[in-house]
Coordinates of C-alpha atoms in Angstrom, one line a residue:
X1 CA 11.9 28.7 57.3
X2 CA 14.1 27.0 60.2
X3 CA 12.1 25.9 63.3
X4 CA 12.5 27.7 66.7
X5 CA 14.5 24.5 67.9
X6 CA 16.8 24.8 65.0
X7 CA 17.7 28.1 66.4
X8 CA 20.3 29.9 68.1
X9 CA 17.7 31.6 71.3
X10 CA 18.7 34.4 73.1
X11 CA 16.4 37.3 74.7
X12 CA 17.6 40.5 72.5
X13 CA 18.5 40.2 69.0
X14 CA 20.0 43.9 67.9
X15 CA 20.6 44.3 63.9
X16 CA 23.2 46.3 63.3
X17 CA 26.9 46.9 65.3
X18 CA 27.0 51.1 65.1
X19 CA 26.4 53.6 67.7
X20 CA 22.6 52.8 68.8
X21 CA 23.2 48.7 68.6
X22 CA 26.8 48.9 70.2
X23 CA 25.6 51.3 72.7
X24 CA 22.0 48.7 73.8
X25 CA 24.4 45.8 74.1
X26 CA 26.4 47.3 76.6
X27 CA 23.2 48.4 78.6
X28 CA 21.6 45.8 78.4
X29 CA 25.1 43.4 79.2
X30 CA 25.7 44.9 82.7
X31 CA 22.1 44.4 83.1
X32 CA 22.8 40.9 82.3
X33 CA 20.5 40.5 80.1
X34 CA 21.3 37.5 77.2
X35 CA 21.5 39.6 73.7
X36 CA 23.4 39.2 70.8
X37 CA 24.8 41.9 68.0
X38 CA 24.8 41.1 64.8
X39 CA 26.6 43.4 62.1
X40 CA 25.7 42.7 58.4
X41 CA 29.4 44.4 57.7
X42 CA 32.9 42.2 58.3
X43 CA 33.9 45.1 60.3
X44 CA 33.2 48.3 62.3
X45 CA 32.6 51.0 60.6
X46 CA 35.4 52.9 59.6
X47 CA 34.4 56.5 59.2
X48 CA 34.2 59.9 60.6
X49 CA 30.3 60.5 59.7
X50 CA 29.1 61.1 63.2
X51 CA 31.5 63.2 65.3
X52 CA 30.0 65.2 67.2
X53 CA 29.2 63.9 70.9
X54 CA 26.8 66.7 72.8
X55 CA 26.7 67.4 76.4
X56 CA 24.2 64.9 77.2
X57 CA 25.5 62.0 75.0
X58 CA 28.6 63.1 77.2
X59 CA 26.1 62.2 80.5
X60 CA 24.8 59.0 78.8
X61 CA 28.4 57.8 78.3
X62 CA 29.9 59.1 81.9
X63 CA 26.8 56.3 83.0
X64 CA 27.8 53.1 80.6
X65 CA 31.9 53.3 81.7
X66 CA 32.9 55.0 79.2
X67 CA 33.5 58.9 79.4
X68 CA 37.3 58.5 80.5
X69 CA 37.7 56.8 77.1
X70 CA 36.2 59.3 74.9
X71 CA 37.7 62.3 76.6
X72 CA 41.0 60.4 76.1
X73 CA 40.5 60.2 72.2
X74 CA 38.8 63.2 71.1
X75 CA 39.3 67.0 70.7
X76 CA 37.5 70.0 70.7
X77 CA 35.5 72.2 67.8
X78 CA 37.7 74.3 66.2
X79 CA 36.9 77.8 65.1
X80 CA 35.8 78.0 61.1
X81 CA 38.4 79.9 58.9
X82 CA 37.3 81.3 55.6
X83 CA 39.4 81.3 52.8
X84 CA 38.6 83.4 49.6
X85 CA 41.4 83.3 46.8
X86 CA 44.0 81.6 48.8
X87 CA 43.7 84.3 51.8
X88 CA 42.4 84.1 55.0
X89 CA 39.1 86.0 55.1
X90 CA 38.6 85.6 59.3
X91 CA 37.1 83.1 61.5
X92 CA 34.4 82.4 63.9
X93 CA 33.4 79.8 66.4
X94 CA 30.6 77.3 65.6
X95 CA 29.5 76.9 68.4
X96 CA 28.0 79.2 71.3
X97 CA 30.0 78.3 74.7
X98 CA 27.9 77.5 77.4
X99 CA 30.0 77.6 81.2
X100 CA 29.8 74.5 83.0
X101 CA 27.8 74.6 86.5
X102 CA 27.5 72.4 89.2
X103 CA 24.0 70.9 88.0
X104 CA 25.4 70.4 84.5
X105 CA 29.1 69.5 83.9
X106 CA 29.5 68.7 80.6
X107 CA 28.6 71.3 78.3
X108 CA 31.0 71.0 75.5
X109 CA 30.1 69.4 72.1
X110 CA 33.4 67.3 71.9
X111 CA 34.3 66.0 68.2
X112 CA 35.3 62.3 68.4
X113 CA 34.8 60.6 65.1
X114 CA 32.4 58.0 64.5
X115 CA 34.3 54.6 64.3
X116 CA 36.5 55.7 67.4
X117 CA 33.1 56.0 69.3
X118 CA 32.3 52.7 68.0
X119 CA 35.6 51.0 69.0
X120 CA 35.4 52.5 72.5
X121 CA 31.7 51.2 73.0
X122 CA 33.2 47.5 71.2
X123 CA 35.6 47.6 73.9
X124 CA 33.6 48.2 76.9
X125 CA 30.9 45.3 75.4
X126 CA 33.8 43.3 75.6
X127 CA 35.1 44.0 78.7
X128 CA 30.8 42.9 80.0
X129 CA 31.5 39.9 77.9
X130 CA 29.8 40.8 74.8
X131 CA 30.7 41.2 71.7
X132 CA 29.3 41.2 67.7
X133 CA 28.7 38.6 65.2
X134 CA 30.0 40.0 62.1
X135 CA 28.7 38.7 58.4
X136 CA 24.8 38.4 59.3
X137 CA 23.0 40.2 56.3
X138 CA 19.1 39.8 57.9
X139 CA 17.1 38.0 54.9
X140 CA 13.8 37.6 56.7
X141 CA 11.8 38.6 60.2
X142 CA 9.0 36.6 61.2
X143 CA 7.3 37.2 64.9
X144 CA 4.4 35.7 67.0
X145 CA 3.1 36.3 70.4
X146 CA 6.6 34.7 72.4
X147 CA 8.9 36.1 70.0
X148 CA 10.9 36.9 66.9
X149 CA 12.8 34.8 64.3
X150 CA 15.4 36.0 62.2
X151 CA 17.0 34.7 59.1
X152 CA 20.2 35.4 57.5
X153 CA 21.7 35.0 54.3
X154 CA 25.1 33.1 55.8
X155 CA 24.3 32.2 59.5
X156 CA 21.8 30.0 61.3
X157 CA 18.7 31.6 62.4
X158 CA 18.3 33.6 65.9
X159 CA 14.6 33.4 67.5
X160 CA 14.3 35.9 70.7
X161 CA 12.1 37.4 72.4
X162 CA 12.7 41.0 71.8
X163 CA 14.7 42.1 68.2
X164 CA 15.9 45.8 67.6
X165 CA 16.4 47.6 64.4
X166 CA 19.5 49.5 65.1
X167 CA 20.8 48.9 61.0
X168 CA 20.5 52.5 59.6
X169 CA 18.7 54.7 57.4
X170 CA 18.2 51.8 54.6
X171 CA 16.9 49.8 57.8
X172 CA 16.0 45.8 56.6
X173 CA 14.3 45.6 59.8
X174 CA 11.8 48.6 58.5
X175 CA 11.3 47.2 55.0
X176 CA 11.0 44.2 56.5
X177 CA 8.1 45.1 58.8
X178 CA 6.5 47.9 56.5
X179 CA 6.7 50.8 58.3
X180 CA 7.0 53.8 56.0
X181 CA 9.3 56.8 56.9
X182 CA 7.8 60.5 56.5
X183 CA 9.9 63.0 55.6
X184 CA 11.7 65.6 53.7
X185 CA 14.6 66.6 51.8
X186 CA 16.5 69.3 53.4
X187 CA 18.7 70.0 50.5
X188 CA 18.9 68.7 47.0
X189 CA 22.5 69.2 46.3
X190 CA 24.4 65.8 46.8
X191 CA 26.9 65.8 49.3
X192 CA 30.4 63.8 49.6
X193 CA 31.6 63.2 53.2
X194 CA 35.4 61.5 53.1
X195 CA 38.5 61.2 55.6
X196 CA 41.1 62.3 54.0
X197 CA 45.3 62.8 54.6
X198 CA 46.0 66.5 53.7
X199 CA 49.0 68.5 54.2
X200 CA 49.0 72.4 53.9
X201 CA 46.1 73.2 56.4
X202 CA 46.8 73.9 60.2
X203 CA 44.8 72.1 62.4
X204 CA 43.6 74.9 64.8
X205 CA 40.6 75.8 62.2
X206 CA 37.7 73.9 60.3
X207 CA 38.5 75.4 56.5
X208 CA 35.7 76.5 54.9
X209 CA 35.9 77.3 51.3
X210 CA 32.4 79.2 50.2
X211 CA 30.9 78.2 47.1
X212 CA 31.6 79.8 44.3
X213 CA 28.5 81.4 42.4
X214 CA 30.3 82.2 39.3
X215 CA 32.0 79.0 38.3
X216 CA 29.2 77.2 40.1
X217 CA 31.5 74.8 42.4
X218 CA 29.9 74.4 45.7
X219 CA 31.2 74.7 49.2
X220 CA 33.8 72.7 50.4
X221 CA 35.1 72.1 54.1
X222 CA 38.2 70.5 55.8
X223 CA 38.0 69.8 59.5
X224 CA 41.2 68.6 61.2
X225 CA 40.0 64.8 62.7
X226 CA 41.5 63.8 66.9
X227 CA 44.6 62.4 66.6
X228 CA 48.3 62.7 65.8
X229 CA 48.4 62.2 61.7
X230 CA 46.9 64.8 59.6
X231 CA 43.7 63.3 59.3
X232 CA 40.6 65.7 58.0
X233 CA 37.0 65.0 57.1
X234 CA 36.1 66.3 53.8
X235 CA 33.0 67.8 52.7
X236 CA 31.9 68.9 49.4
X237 CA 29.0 70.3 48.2
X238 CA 27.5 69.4 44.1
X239 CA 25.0 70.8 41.8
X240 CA 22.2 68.3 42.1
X241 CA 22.3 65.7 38.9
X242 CA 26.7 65.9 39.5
X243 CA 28.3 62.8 39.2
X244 CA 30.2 62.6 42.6
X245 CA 33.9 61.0 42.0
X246 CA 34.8 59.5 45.7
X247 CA 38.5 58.1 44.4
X248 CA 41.4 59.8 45.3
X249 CA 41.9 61.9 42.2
X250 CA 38.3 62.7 42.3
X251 CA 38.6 64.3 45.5
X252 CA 42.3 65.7 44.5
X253 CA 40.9 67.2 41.7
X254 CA 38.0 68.9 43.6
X255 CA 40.2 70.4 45.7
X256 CA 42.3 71.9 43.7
X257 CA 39.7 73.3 42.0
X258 CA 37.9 74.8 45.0
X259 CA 41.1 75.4 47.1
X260 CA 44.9 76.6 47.1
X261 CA 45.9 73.3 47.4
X262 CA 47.8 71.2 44.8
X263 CA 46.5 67.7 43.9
X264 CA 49.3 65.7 45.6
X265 CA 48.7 67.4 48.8
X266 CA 45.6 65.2 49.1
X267 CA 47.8 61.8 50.1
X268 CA 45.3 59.3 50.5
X269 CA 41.5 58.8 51.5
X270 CA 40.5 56.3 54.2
X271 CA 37.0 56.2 54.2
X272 CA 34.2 57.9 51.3
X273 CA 30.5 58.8 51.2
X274 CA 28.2 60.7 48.8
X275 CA 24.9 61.6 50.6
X276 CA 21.5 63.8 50.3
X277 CA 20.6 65.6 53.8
X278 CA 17.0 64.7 54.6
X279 CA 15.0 64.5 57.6
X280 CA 12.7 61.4 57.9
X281 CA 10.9 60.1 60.8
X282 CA 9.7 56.3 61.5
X283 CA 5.6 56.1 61.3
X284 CA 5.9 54.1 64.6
X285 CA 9.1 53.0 66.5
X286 CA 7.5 49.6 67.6
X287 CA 5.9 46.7 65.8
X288 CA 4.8 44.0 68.0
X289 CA 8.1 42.9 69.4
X290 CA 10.6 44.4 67.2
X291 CA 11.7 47.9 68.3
X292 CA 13.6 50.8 65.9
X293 CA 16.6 53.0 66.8
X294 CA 18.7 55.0 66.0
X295 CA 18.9 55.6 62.0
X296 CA 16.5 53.0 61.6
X297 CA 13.9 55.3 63.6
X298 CA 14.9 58.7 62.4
X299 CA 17.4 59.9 59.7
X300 CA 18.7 63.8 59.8
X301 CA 21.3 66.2 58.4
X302 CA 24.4 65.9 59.7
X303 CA 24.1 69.9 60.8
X304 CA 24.2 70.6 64.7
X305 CA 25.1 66.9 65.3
X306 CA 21.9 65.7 66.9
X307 CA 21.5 62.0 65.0
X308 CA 24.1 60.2 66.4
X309 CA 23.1 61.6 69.7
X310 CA 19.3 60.9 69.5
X311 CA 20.5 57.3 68.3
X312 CA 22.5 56.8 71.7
X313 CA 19.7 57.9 73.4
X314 CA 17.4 55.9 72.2
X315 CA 19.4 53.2 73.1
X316 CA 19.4 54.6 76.4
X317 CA 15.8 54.6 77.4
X318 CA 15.5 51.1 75.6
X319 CA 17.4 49.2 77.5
X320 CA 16.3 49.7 81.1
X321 CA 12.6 49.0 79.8
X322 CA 13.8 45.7 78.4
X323 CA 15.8 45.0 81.0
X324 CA 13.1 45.3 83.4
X325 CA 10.4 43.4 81.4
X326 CA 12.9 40.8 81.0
X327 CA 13.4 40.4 84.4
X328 CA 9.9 40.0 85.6
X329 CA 10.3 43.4 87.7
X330 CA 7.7 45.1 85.2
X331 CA 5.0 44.7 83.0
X332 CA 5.2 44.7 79.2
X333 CA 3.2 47.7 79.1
X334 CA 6.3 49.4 80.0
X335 CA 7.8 49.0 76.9
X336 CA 5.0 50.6 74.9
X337 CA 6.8 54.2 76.8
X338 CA 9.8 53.6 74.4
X339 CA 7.6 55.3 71.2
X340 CA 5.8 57.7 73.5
X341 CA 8.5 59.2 74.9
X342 CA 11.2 58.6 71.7
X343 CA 9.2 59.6 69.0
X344 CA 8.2 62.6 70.2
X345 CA 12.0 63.6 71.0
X346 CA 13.2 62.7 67.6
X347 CA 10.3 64.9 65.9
X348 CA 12.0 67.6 68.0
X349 CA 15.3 66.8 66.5
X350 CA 15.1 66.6 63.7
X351 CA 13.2 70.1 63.6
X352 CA 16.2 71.3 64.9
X353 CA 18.8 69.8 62.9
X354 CA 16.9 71.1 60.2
X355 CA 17.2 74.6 60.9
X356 CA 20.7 74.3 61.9
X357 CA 21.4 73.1 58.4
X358 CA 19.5 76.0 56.9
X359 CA 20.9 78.5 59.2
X360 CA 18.1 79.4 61.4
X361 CA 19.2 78.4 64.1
X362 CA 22.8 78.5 66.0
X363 CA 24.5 75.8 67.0
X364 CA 24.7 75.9 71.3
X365 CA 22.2 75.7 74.1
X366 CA 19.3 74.1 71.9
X367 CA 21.7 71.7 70.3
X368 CA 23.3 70.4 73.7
X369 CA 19.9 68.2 74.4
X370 CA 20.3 69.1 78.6
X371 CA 17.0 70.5 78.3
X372 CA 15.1 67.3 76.6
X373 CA 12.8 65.3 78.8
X374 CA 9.4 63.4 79.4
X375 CA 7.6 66.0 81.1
X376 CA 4.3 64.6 78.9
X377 CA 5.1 60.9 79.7
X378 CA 2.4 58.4 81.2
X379 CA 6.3 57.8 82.8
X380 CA 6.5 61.0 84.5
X381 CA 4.6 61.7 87.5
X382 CA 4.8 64.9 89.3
X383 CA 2.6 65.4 92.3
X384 CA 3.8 69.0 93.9
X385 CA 1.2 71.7 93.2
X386 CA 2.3 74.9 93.0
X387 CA 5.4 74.9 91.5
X388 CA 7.3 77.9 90.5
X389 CA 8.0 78.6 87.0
X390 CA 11.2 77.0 85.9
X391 CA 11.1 74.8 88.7
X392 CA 12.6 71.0 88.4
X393 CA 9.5 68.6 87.3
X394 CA 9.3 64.9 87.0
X395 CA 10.1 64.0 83.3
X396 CA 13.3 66.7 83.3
X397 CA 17.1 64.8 83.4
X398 CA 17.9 65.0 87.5
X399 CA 20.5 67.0 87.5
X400 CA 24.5 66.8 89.2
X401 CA 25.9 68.2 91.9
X402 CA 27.6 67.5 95.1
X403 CA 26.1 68.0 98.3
X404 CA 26.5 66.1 101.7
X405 CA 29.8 64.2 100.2
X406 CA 28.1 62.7 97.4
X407 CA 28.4 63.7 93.9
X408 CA 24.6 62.6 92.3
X409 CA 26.2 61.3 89.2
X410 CA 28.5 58.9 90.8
X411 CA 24.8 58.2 92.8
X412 CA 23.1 57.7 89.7
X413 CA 25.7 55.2 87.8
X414 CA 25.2 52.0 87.0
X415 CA 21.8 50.7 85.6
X416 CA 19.6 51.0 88.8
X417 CA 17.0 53.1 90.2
X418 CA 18.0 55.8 92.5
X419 CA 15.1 57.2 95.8
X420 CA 16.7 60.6 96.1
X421 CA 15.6 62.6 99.0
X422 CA 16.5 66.2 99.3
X423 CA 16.1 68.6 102.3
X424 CA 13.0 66.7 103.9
X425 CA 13.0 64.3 106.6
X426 CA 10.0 63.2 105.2
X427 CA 9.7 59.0 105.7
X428 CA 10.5 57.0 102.9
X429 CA 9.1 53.2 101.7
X430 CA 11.6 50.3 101.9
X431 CA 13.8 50.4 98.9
X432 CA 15.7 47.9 97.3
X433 CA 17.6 50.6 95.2
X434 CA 20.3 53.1 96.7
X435 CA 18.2 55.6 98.9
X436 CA 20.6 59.1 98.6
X437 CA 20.1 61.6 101.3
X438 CA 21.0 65.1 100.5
X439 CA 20.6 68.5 102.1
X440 CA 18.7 70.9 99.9
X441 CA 20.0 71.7 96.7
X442 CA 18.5 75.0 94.4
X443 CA 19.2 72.5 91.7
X444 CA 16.3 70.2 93.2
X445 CA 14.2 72.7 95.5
X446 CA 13.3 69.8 98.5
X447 CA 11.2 67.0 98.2
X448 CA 11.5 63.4 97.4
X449 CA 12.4 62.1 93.8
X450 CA 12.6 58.3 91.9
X451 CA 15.4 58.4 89.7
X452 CA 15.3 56.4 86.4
X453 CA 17.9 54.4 85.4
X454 CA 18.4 56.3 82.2
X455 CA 18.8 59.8 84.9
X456 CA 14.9 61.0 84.2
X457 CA 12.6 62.1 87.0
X458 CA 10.0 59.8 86.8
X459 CA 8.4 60.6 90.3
X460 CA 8.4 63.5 92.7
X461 CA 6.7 64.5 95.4
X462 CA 7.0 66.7 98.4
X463 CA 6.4 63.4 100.6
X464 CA 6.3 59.6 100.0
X465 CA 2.5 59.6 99.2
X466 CA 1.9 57.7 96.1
X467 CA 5.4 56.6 95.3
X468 CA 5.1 53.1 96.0
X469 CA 1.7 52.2 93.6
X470 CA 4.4 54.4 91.2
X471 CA 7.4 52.4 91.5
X472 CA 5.0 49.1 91.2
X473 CA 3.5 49.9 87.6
X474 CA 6.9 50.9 86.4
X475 CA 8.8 48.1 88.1
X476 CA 11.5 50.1 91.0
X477 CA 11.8 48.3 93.8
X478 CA 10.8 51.0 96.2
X479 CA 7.8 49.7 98.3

């Protein structure tokens, strides 16, 4: 194995360039902190796989410079239409519609295809003066108590001082490090996922096409993709032990077996995938100084779009923690928080996605993640008594809203922490963050609370008492 000084150093290695690793780099690059993305692939991805962007993703995005982007390039759900025998059988929406408020803006799932996600996100790194290393397959991870090497099958080594695992469900990293993944399958029948021109399909309805029980061909699905050409993702469902054909007359031929259509109105695929849903969750999200994200961490069925969305989240709350460490502003313990608190929230996901897929549950409220938080965090620290039920508690996402001229969000961007105070005149420490001022808000109730940089309550209290021992064991410069 190369020596350290052989090396090229740098303080955040991140393995793999998709939603989780693009989305850490550009934290943790207007953070300024020195990391480098590597991508085993020559490329991007090109697919649609993930495409569904929930509400709070939607949040997540509006914080890293991005949300103008996004709402730019993608679309909205539409309604399912049911075909039976070449007729129209009726339609119905997939989603429950929730009505945006004040406290919570965004509360439509918007569809935006994977790889466009992924090229908004490159572009933005770029723009922070990042970017990725294409054509580094990881061969070997070695660590020790300063930091990480990594060795790759066409590139020099990297040693850092912090590495991420943000390279999928078949995760190196994870093999790597031996940690097991518990899980299940959610359904045996293989699955093929491919983009796909088609002509003779509007593209004001998802198609559904039930699965026939007499011939025994399964379900298949055509959802009109954002953009101008007439771009759809396909999905089709097969008998378990089917050999799945992803070529273009395999996919012509399935659908004109299960459709209507005729062959040659299947024109050409862009991008293929054969799949088997499962749910699987990461023994442990940290090893030493290696950290897993994303698919890496957790792998789910694509029903209710939740995994691309706990991916970017995880992202999320990893990057202010290194970030901070990095900096000297807090300890390492910090970063022990990142399992605690991710874990625990991907468990929960995945339940759901779960029972999405097997239709126990609808797609709406529960899918939107608004109402995730870290109320059980050694991070959260609430020290009202008393509270009302329903009432606002460190650990919950600090709502929007504009009050006094200032809209919290626009507050809240950008990768600091944020002292709100709200209907008190209650004194405050000396804060190095932005200190917001506010009159009371139902949203909030009154009191004082320490924004995280990832838009989490960590502290609140009806006066200052306590919040400065808080901010110095978590590293906000309030105090």
């Amino acid at each position: 194995m190369a020596s350290s000084e052989t090396a090229v150093h740098t303080d955040v290695l991140i393995v793999g360039a998709g939603p989780t690793g693009l989305a850490l780099a550009v934290d943790l690059a207007r953070r300024g902190v020195d990391a480098l993305l590597v991508e085993r692939g020559t490329a991007l991805f090109p697919g649609s796989r993930g495409k569904g962007l929930q509400p709070r993703t939607l949040e997540v995005l509006d914080d890293l410079g991005v949300l103008a982007e996004v709402r730019a390039a993608s679309g909205h759900y539409p309604p399912n239409q049911f075909w039976q025998d070449g007729e129209r059988q009726g339609s119905r929406r997939m989603y429950d519609p929730t009505e945006p408020s004040e406290a919570a803006p965004y509360t439509e799932t918007l569809m935006l295809p994977q790889a466009r996600t992924q090229r908004i996100l490159h572009d933005r790194l770029r723009e922070l003066g990042g970017g990725v290393e294409f054509g580094h397959e990881l061969v070997g991870l070695t660590q020790d108590a300063d930091g990480v090497t990594a060795e790759f099958a066409a590139a020099g080594p990297v040693r850092a001082r912090y590495a991420v695992a943000a390279d999928g469900g078949r995760s190196t990293v994870r093999r790597l490090l031996g940690i097991g993944m518990t899980g299940e399958t959610v359904d045996p029948d293989p699955l093929l996922v491919a983009d796909v021109l088609l002509t003779g399909l509007d593209r004001e309805h998802w198609h559904v096409f039930p699965a026939d029980e007499g011939s025994g061909e399964g379900l298949l699905a055509a959802c009109p993709l954002p953009g101008a050409e007439p771009l759809f993702q396909l999905v089709a469902q097969f008998r378990a032990g089917t050999a799945v054909d992803p070529s273009l007359e395999g996919l012509r031929r399935v659908v004109a077996t299960r459709t209507h259509l005729t062959p040659d109105q299947v024109l050409e695929v862009r991008w293929a995938s054969e799949f088997r849903p499962r749910a699987a969750l990461a023994d442990r999200f940290r090893a030493g100084r290696v950290f897993l994200a994303g698919d890496a961490a957790h792998v789910h069925s694509p029903a209710g779009a939740q995994g691309l969305n706990t991916s970017i989240q995880d992202a999320y709350n990893l990057g202010w923690k290194l970030g901070a460490v990095l900096a000297g502003d807090a300890p390492p313990a910090l970063l022990d928080s990142y399992q605690e608190e991710r874990r625990a929230n991907a468990a929960d996901m995945l339940e759901l996605s779960t029972k999405v897929h097997r239709g126990e549950v609808r797609r709406g409220r529960a899918t939107q993640q608004l109402g995730l938080g870290y109320r059980e965090s050694t991070l959260s620290t609430e020290t009202r008594r008393d509270l009302p039920e329903g009432a606002l508690r460190a650990g919950d996402r600090a709502p929007d809203g504009i009050r006094g001229g200032t809209r919290l969000f626009d507050a809240f961007r950008g990768p600091h922490w944020t002292l709100l105070v709200v209907g008190t005149g209650a004194a405050t420490p000396e804060a190095a963050c932005p200190v917001v001022r506010i009159p009371a808000y139902e949203a909030y109730g009154t009191g004082l609370f320490l924004v995280r940089p990832d838009g989490y309550l960590g502290w609140a209290g009806a006066t200052a008492d306590g919040l400065a021992a808080y901010a110095a064991r978590v590293g906000a410069p309030v105090g």
